[in-house]
CSV table of C-alpha atoms in Angstrom, one decimal:
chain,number,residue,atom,x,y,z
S,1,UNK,CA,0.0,0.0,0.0
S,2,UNK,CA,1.6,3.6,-1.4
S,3,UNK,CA,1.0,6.3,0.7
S,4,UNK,CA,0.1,9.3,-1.0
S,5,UNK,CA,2.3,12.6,-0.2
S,6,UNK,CA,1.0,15.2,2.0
S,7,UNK,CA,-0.1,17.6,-0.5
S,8,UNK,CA,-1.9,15.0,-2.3
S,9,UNK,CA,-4.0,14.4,1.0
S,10,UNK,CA,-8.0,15.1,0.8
S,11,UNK,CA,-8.6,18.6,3.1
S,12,UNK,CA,-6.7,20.7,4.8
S,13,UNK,CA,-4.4,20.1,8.2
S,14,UNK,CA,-5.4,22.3,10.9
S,15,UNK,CA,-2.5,21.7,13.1
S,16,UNK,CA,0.1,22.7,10.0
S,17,UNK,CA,-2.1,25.1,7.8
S,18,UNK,CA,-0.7,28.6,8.2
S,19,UNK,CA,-3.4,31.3,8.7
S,20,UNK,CA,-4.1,34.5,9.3
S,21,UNK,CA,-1.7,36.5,12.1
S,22,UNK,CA,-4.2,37.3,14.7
S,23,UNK,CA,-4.8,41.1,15.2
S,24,UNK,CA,-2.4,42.7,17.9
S,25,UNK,CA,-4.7,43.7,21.2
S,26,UNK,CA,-3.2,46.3,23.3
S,27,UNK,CA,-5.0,47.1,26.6
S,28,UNK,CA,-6.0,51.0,26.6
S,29,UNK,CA,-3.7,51.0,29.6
S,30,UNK,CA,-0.6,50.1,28.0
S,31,UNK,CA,-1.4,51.9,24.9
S,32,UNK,CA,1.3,54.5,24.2
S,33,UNK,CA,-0.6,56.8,23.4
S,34,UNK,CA,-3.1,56.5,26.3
S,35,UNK,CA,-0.2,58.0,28.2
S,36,UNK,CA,0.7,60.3,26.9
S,37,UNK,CA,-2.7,61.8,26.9
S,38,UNK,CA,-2.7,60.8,30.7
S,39,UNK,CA,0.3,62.4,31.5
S,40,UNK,CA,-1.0,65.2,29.6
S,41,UNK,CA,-4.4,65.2,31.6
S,42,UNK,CA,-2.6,64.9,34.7
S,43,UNK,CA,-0.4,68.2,34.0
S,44,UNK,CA,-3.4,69.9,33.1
S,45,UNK,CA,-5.4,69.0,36.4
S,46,UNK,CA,-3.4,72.2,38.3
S,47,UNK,CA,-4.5,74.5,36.5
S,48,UNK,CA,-8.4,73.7,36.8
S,49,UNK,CA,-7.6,73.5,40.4
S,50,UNK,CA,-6.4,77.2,40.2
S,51,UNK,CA,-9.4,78.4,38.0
S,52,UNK,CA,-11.6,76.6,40.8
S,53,UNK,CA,-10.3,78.1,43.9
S,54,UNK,CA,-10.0,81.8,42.3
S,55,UNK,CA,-13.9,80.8,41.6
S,56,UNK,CA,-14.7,79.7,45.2
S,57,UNK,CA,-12.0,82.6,46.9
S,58,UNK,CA,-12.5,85.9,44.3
S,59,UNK,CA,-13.3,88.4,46.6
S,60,UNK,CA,-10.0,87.8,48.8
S,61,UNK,CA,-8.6,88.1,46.1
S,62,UNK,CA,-9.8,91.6,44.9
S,63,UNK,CA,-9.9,92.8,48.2
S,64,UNK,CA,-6.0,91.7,48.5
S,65,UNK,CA,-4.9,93.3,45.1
S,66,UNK,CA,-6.9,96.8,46.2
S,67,UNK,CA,-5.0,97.1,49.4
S,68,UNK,CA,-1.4,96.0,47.5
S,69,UNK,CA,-2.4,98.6,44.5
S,70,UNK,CA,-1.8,101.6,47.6
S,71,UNK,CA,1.3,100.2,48.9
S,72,UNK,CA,4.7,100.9,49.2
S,73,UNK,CA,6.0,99.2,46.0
S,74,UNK,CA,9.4,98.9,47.4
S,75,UNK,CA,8.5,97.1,50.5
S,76,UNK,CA,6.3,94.7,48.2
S,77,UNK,CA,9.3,93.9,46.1
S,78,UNK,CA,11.5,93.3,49.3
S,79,UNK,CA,8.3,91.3,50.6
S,80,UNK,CA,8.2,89.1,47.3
S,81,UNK,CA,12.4,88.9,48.0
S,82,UNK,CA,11.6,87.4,51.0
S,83,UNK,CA,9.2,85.3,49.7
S,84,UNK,CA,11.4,83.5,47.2
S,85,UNK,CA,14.2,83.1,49.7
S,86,UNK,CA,11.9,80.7,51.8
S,87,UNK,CA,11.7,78.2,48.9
S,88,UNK,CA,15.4,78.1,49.6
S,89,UNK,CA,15.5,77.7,52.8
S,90,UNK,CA,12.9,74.7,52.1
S,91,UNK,CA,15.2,73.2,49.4
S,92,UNK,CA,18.0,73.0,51.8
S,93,UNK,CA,15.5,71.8,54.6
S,94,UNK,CA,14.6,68.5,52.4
S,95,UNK,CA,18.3,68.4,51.3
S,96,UNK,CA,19.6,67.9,54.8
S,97,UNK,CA,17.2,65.7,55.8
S,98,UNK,CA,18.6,63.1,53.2
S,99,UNK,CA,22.3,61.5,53.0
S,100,UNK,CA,22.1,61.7,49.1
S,101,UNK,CA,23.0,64.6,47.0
S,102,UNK,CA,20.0,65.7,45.0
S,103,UNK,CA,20.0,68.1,41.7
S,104,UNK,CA,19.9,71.6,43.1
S,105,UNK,CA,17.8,72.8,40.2
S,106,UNK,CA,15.2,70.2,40.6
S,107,UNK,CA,15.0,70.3,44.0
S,108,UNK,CA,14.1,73.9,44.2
S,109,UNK,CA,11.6,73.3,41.5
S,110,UNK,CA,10.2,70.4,43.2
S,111,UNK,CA,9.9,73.1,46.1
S,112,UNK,CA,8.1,75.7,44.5
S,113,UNK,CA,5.8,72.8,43.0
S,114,UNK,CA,4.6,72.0,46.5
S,115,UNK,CA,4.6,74.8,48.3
S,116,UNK,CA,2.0,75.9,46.1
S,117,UNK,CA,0.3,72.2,46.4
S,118,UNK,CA,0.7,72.8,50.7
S,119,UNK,CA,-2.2,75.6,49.8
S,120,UNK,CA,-4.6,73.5,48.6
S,121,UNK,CA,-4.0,70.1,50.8
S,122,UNK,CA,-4.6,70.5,55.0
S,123,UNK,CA,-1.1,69.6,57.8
S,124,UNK,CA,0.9,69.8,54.4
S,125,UNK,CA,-0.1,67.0,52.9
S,126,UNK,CA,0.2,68.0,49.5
S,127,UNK,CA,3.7,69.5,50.2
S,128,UNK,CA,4.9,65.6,51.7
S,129,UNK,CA,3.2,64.3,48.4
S,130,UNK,CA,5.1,66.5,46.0
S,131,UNK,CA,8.6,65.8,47.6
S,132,UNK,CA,7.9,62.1,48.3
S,133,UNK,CA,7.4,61.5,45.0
S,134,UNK,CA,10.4,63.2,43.9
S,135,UNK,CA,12.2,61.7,46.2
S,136,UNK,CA,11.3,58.8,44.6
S,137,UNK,CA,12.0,59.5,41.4
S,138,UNK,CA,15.9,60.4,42.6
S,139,UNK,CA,15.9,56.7,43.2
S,140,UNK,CA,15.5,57.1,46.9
S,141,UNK,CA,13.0,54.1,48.4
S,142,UNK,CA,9.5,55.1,50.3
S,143,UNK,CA,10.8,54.1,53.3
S,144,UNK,CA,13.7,56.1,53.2
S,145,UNK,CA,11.9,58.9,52.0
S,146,UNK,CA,8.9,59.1,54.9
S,147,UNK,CA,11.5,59.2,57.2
S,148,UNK,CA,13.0,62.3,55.7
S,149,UNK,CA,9.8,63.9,55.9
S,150,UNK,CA,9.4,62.9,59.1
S,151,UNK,CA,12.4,64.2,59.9
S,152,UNK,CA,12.4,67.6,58.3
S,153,UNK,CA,8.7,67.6,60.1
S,154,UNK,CA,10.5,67.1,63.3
S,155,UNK,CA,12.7,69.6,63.3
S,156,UNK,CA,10.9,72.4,61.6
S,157,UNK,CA,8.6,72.7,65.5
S,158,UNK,CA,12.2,72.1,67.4
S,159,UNK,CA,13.8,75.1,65.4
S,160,UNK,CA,10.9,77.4,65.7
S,161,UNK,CA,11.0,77.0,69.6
S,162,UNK,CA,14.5,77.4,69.4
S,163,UNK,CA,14.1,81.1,67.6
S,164,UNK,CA,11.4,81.6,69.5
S,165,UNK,CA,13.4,81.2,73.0
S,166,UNK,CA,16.3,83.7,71.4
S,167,UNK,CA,13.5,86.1,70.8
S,168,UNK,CA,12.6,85.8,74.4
S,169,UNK,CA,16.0,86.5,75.3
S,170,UNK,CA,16.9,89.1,73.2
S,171,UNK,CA,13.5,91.3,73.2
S,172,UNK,CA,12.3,91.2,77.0
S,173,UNK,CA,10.5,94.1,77.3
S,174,UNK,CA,10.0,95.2,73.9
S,175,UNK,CA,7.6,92.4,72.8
S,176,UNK,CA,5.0,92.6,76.5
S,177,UNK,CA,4.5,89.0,76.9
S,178,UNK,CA,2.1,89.3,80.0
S,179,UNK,CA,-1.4,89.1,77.9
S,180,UNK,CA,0.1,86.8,75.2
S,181,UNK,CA,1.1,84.1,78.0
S,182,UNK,CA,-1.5,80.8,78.1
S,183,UNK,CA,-3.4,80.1,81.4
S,184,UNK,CA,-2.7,77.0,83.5
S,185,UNK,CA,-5.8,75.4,82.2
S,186,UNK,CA,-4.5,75.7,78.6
S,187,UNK,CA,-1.0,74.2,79.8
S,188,UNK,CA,-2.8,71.1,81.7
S,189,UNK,CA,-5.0,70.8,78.3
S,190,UNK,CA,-1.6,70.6,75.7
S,191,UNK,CA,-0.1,68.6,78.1
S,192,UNK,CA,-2.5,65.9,78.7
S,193,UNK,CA,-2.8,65.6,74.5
S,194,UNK,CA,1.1,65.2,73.8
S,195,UNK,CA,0.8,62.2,77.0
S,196,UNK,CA,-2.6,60.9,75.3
S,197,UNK,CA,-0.9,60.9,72.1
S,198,UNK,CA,1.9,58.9,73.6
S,199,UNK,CA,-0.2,56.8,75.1
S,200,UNK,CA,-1.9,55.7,72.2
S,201,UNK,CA,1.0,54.9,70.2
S,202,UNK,CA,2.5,52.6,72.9
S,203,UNK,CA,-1.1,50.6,73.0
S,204,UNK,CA,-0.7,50.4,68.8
S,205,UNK,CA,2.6,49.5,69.0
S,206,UNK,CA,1.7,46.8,71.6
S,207,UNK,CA,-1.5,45.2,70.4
S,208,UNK,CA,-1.8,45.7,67.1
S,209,UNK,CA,1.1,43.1,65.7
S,210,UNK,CA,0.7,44.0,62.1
S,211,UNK,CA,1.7,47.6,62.6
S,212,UNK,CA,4.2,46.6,65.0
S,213,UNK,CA,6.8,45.4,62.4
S,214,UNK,CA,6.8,48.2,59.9
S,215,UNK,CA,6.8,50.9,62.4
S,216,UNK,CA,9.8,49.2,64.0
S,217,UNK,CA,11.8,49.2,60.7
S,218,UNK,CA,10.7,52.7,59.9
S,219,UNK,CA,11.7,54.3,63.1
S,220,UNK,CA,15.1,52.1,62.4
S,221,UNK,CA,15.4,53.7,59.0
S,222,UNK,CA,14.6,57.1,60.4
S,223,UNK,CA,17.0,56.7,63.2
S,224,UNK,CA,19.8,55.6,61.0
S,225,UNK,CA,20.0,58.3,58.1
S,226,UNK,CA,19.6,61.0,61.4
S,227,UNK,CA,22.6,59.5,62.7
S,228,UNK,CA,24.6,59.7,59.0
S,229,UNK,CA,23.2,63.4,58.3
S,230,UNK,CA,24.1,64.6,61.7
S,231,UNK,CA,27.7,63.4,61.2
S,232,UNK,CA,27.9,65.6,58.2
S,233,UNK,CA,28.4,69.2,59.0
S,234,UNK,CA,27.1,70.5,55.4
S,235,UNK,CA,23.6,68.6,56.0
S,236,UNK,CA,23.4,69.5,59.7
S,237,UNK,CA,24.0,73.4,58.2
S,238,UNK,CA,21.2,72.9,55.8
S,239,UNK,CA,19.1,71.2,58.2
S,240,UNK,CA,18.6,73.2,61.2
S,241,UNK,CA,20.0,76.3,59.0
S,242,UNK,CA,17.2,76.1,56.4
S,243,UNK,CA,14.7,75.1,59.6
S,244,UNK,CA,15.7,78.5,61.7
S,245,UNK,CA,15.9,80.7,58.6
S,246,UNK,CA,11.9,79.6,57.2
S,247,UNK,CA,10.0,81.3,60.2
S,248,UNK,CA,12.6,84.4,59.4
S,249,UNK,CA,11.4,84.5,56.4
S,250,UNK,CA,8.0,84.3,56.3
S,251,UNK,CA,7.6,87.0,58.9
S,252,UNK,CA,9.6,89.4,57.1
S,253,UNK,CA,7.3,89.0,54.4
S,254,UNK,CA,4.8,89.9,56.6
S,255,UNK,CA,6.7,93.4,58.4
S,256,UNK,CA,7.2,94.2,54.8
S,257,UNK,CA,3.6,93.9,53.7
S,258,UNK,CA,3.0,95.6,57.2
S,259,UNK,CA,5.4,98.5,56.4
S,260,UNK,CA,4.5,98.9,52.7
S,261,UNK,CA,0.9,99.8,54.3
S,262,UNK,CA,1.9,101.7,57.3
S,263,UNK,CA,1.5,98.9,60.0
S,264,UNK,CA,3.2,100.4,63.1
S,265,UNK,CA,5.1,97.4,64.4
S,266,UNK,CA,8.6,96.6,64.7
S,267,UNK,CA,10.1,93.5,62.7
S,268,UNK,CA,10.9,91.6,66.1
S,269,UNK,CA,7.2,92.1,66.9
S,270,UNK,CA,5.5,90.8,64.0
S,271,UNK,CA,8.3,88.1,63.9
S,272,UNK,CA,6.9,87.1,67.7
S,273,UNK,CA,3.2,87.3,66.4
S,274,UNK,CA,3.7,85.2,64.0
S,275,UNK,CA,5.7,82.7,66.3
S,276,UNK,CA,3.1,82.5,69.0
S,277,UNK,CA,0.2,82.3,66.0
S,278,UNK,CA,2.0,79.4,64.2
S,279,UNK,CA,2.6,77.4,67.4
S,280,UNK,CA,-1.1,78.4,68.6
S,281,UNK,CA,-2.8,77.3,65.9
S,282,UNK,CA,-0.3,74.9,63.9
S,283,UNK,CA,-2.5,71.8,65.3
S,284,UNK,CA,-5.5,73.1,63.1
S,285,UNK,CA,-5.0,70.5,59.8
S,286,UNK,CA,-6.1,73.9,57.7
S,287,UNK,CA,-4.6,73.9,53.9
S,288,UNK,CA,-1.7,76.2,54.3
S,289,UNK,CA,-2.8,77.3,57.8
S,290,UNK,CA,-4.9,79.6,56.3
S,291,UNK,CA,-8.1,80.6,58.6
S,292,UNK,CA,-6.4,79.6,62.1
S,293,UNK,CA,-3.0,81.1,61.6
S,294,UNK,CA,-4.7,84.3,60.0
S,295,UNK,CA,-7.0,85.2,62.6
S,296,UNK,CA,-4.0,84.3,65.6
S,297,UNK,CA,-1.8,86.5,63.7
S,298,UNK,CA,-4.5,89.4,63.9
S,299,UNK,CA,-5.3,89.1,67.5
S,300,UNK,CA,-1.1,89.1,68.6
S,301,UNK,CA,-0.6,91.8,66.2
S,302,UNK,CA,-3.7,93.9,67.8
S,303,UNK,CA,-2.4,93.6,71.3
S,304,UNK,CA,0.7,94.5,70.2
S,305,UNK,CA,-1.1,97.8,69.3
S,306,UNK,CA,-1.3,97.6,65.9
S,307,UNK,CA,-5.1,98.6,64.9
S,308,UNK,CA,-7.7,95.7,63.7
S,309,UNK,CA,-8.2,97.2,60.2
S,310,UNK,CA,-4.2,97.5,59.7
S,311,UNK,CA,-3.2,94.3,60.4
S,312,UNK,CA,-6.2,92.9,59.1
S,313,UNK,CA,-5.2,94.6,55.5
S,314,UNK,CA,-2.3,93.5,56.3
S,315,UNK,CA,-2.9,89.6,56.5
S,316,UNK,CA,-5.3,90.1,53.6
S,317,UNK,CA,-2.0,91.2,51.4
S,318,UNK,CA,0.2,88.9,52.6
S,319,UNK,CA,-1.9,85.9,51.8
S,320,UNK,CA,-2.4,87.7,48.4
S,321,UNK,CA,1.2,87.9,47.5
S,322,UNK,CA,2.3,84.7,49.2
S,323,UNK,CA,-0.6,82.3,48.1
S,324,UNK,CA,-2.4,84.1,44.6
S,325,UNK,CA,0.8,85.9,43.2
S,326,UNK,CA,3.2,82.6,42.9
S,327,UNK,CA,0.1,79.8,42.7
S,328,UNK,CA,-0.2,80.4,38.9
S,329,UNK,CA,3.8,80.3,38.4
S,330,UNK,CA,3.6,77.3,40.9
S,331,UNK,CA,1.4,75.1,39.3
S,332,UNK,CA,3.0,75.7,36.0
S,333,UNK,CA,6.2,74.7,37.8
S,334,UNK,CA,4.2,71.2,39.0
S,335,UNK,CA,2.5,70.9,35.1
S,336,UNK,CA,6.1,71.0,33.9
S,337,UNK,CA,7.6,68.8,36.4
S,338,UNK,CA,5.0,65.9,35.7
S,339,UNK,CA,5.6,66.5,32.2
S,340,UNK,CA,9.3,65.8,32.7
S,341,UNK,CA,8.4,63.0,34.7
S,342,UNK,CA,10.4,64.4,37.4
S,343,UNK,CA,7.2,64.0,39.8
């Protein structure tokens, strides 16, 4: 019996037939192009967030450029001076709380970026978020990179009270500390919330066993790269430097707003206003601390004997020039960042 070749045989075979190439699928996700129109999205979404809040906050606005259009222009340029130099001192803040050396350029950038995202997130969240993520992206792990931030959030409080105890020392009798001193109720009520904090830590650390582990290695992590940066004299300088300088800073943009509308304070006194308001209401998770720090900052500078509607316009300007002036220039900053896929 012959057996007849294979292309003699009666009907196609399925398992050696060659057809058609099956159409590629690509998920949406995947698709280049679905990225980039993501990415574009994404750099886009500042901006509507701007054109919102001008919506929902106009009228601070206007009322902010109308006192600013009667200044003193040259106070307002030395107040938008200052202004600038505290994204410095922020840079070099998040620089020394990290062994690594990161770009300069970037890292300002990256500063300016969330400084304008701290306005629109409460306890600076959106600040954390911004320079997390670049962090990240500087190849630094999340681990590694909380504990900066938790570092740089540490001693940001610890170099304020430092300041604020020179200020003490320096300006006795100029500043009249008597009304501006809490009661002993207000004492007993901070001090039984640090110990009730503290207490419930301990009972989280103790009882709940899945937190117990990663808390452990992050305080480990944390306590390691404060031991390395503290060894370095350059980090420690831009550390506690940069930590000192910021409430410095911000309060001389404030004298300068003050003096470019007459405010009749001295620079140590609205530097001591806004140290008292910033410790008094700091615990209030508002975005940027404005509303709580605001309204602290009125009532210091008042009994300091500056008069309501001064340091009222005053505030008012500040928050203008501070918060509406760079927000635009800010979020163009973050659009370009994502862009870059620096963030």
């Amino acid at each position: 019996m012959s057996l007849l070749p294979l292309d003699k045989l009666p009907g196609p075979l399925p398992a050696t037939t060659p057809g058609p190439d099956p159409a590629p699928t690509h998920s949406p996700t995947h698709s280049p192009s679905y990225s980039r129109h993501s990415l574009r999205a994404l750099s886009l979404l500042p901006l509507l967030l701007v054109a919102v809040w001008a919506a929902f906050d106009w009228r601070t606005v206007s009322d902010g450029a109308v006192q600013l259009a009667s200044a003193d222009p040259l106070w307002l340029l030395s107040a938008f001076f200052f202004m600038c130099m505290g994204w410095v001192a922020a840079a070099c803040v998040r620089q020394g709380a990290v062994p690594e050396r990161l770009p300069p350029g970037l890292l300002l950038a990256s500063q300016v970026a969330a400084g304008t995202a701290n306005h629109v997130l409460p306890a600076s969240i959106g600040a954390h978020a911004v320079t997390l993520r670049f962090l990240q992206r500087q190849g630094i792990s999340l681990t590694r990179g909380t504990a900066s931030l938790a570092l740089y959030s540490l001693v940001k409080p610890l170099a304020k009270t430092v300041v604020l105890l020179v200020f003490l020392l320096a300006f006795p009798g100029v500043l009249g500390l008597a009304e501006l001193v809490p009661d002993e109720r207000t004492l007993h009520l901070i001090a039984g919330s640090a110990g009730l904090a503290l207490a419930v830590a301990a009972l989280l650390l103790k009882f709940v066993h899945p937190l117990r582990r990663p808390i452990l290695n992050f305080v480990r992590t944390a306590l390691t790269d404060a031991r390395i940066l503290h060894t370095r004299p350059s980090r420690v300088l831009a550390l506690w430097g940069g930590a000192a300088a910021t409430p410095l800073l911000q309060a001389s943009v404030i004298a300068s707003v003050g003096f470019a509308l007459g405010l009749p304070l001295s620079w140590a006194q609205v530097t001591f206003a806004l140290l008292v308001a910033s410790t008094a209401a700091g615990a209030v998770p508002a975005p940027g601390g404005i509303g709580p720090i605001d309204a602290a900052l009125i009532f210091t500078m008042v009994l300091f004997g500056a008069p309501m509607s001064l340091a009222t316009a005053t505030i008012i300007g500040y928050r203008v020039l501070t918060i509406w002036v760079p927000l635009l220039p800010g979020m163009l900053v973050l659009s370009w960042l994502v862009q870059r896929k620096v963030l």
